[in-house]
Coordinates of N, CA and C in Angstrom, one line a residue:
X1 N 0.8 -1.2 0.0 CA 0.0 0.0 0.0 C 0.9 1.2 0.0
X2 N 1.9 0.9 0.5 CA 3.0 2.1 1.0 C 3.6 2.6 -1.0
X3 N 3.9 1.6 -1.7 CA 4.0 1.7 -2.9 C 3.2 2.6 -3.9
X4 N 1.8 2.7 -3.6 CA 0.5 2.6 -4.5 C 0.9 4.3 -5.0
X5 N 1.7 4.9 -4.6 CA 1.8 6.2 -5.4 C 3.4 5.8 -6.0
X6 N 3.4 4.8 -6.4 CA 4.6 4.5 -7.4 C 3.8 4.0 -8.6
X7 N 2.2 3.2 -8.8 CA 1.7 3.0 -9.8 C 0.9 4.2 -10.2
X8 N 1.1 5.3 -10.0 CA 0.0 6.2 -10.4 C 1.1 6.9 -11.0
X9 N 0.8 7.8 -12.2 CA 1.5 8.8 -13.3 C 1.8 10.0 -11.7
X10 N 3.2 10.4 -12.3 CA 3.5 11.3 -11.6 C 2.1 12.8 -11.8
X11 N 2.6 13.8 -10.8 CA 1.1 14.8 -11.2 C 1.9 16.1 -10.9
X12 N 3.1 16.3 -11.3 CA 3.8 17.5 -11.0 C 4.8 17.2 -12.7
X13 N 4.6 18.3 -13.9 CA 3.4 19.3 -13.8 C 2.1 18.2 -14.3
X14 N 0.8 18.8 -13.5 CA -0.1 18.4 -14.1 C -0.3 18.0 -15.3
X15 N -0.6 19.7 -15.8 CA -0.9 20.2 -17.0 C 0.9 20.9 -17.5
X16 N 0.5 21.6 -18.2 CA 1.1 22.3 -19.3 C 1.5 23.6 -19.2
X17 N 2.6 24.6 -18.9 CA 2.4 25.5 -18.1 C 1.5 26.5 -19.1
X18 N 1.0 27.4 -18.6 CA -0.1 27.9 -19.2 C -1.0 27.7 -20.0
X19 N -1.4 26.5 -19.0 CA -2.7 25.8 -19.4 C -3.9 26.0 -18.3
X20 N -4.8 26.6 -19.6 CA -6.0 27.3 -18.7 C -7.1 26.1 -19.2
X21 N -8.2 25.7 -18.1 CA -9.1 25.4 -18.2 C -10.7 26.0 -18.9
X22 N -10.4 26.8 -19.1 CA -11.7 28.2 -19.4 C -11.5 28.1 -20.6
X23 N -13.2 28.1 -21.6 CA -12.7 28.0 -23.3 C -13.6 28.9 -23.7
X24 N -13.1 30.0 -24.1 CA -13.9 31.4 -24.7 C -14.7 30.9 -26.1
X25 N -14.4 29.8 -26.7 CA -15.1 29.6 -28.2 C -15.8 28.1 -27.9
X26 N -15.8 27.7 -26.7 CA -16.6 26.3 -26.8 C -17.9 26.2 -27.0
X27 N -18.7 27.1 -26.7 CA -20.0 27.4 -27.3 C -20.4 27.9 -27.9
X28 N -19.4 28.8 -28.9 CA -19.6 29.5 -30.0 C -19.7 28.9 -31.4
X29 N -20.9 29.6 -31.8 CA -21.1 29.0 -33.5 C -20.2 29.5 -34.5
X30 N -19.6 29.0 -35.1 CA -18.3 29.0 -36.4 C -18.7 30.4 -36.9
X31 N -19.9 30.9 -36.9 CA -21.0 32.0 -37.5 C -20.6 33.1 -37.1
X32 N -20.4 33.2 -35.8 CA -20.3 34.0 -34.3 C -18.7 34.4 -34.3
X33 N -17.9 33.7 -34.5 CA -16.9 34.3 -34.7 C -16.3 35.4 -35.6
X34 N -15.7 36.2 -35.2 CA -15.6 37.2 -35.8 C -13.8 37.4 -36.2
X35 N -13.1 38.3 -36.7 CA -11.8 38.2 -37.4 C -10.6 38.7 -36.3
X36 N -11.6 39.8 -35.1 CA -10.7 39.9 -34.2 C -10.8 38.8 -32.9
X37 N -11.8 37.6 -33.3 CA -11.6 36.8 -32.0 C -10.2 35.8 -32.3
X38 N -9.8 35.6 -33.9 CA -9.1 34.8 -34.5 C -7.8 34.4 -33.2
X39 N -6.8 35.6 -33.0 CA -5.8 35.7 -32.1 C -5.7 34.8 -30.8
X40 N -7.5 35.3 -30.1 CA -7.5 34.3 -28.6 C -7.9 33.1 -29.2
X41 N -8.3 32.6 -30.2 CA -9.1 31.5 -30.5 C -7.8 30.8 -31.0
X42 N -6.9 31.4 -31.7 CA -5.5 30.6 -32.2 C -4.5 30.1 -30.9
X43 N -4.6 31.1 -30.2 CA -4.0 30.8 -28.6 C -4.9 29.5 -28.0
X44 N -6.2 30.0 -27.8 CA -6.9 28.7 -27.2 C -6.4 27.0 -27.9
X45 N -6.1 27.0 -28.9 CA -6.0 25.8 -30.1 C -4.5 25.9 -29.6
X46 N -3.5 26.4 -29.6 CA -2.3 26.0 -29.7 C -2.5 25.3 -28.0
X47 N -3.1 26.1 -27.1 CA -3.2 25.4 -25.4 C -3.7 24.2 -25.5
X48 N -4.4 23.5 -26.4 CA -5.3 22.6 -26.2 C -4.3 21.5 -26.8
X49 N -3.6 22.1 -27.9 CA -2.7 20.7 -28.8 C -1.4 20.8 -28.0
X50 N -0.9 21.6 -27.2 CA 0.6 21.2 -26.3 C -0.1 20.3 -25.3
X51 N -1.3 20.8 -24.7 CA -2.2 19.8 -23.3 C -2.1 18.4 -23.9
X52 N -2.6 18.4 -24.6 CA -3.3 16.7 -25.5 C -1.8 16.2 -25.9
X53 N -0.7 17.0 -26.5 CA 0.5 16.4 -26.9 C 1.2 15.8 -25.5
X54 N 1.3 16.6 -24.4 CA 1.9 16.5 -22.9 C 0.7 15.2 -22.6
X55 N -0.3 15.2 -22.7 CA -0.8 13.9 -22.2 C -1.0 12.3 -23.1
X56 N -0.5 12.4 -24.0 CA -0.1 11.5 -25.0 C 1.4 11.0 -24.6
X57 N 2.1 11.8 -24.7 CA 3.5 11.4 -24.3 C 3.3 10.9 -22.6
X58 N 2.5 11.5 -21.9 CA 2.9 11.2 -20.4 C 2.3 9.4 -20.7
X59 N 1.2 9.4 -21.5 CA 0.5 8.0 -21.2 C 1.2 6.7 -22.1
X60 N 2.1 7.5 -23.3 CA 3.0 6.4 -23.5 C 4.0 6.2 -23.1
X61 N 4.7 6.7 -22.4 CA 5.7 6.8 -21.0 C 5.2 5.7 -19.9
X62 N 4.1 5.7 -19.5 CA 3.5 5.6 -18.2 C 3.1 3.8 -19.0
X63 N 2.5 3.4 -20.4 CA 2.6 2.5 -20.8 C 3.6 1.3 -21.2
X64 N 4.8 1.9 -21.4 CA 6.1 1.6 -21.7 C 6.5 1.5 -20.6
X65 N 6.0 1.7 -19.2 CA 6.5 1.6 -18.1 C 6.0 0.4 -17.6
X66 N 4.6 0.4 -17.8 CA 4.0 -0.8 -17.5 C 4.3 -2.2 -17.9
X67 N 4.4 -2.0 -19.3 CA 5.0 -3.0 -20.1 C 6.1 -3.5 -19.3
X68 N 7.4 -2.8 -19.1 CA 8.4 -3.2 -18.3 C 8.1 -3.7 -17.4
X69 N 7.3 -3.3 -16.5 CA 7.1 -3.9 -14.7 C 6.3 -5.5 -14.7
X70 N 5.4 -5.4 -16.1 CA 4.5 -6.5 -16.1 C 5.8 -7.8 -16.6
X71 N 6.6 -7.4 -17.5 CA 7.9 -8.2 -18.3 C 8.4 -8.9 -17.0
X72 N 8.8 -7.9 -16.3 CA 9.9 -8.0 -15.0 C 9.1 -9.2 -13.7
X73 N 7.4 -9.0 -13.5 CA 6.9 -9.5 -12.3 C 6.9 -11.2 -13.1
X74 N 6.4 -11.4 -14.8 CA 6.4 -12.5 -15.3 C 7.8 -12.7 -15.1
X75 N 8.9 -12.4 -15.5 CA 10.2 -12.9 -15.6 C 10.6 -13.6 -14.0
X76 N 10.2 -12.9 -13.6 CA 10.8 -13.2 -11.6 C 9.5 -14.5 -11.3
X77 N 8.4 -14.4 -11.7 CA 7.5 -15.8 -11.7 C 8.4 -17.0 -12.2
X78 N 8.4 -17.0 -13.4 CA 8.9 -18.1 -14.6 C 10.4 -18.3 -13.5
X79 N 11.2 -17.5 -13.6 CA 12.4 -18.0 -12.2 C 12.1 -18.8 -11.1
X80 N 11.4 -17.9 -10.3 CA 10.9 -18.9 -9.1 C 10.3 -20.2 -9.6
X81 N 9.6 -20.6 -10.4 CA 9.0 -21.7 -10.5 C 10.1 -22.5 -11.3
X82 N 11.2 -22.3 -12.2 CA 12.5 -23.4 -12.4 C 13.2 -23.3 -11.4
X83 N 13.0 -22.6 -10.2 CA 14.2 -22.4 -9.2 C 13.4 -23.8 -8.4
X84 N 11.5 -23.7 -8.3 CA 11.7 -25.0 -7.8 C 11.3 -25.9 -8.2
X85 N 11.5 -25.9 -9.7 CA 11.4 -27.4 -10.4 C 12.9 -27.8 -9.9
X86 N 14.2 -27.1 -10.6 CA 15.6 -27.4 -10.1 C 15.4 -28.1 -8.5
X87 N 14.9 -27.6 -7.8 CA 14.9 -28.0 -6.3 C 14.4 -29.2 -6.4
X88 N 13.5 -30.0 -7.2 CA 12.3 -31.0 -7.1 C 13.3 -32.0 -7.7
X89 N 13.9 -31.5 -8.8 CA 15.0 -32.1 -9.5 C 16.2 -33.0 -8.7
X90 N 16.5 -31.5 -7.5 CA 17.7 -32.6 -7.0 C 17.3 -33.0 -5.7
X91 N 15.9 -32.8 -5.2 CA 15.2 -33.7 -4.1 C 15.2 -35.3 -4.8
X92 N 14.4 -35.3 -6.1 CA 14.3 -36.8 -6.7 C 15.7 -37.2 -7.0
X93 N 16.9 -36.8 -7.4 CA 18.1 -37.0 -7.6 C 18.5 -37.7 -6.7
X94 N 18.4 -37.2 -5.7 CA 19.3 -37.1 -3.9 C 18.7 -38.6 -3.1
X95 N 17.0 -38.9 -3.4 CA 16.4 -39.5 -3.0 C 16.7 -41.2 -3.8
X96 N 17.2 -40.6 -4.9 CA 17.3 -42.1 -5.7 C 19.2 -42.5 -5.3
X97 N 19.6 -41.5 -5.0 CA 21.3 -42.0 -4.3 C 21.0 -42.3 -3.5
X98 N 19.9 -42.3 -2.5 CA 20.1 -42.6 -0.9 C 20.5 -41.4 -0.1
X99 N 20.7 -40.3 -0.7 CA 20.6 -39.4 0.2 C 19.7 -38.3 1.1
X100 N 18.7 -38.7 0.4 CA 17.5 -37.7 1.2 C 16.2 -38.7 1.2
X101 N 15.3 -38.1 1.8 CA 14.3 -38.8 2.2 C 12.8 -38.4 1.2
X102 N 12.3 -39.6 1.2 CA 11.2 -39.2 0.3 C 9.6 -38.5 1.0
X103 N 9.4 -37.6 0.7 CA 8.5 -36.6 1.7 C 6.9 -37.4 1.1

């Protein structure tokens, strides 16, 4: 449990620095705009594609990470379990020289 903020995407920076949540043209009809809203409306679009670009990269990051940890928990299974076949290996070994006992 002490871990459980190692599976979560880091959250510092959240967002994107000057990234505003507030959308001056989200309810505006294509109609409605006019030639001097163009400027904040080009600003709003360029905030919105660095946000969406910063959260694409963070989640293939954070995927490629997963990948790795899931690789690593199977690889350390598949070990333990020939570490005790090998064991079972030289229990029946040991048992057929007369050296160990049959359980």
């Amino acid at each position: 449990i002490n871990n459980l903020g190692s599976l979560l995407p880091p959250e510092t920076p959240p967002l994107p620095p000057k990234f505003s949540r507030s959308y001056s043209f989200l309810g505006v009809r294509p109609d409605d705009i006019r030639l001097s809203d163009l400027p904040k409306l080009l600003k709003e679009y360029q905030m919105l594609v660095h946000a969406t670009e910063s959260l694409l990269n963070e989640r293939t990051t954070w995927r490629d990470a997963e990948r790795k940890r899931l690789v690593a928990v199977e690889r350390r299974s598949l070990e333990k379990s020939y570490q005790e076949v090998l064991g079972m290996d030289d229990d029946l070994e040991n048992t057929a020289n007369g050296i160990g006992k049959i359980r």
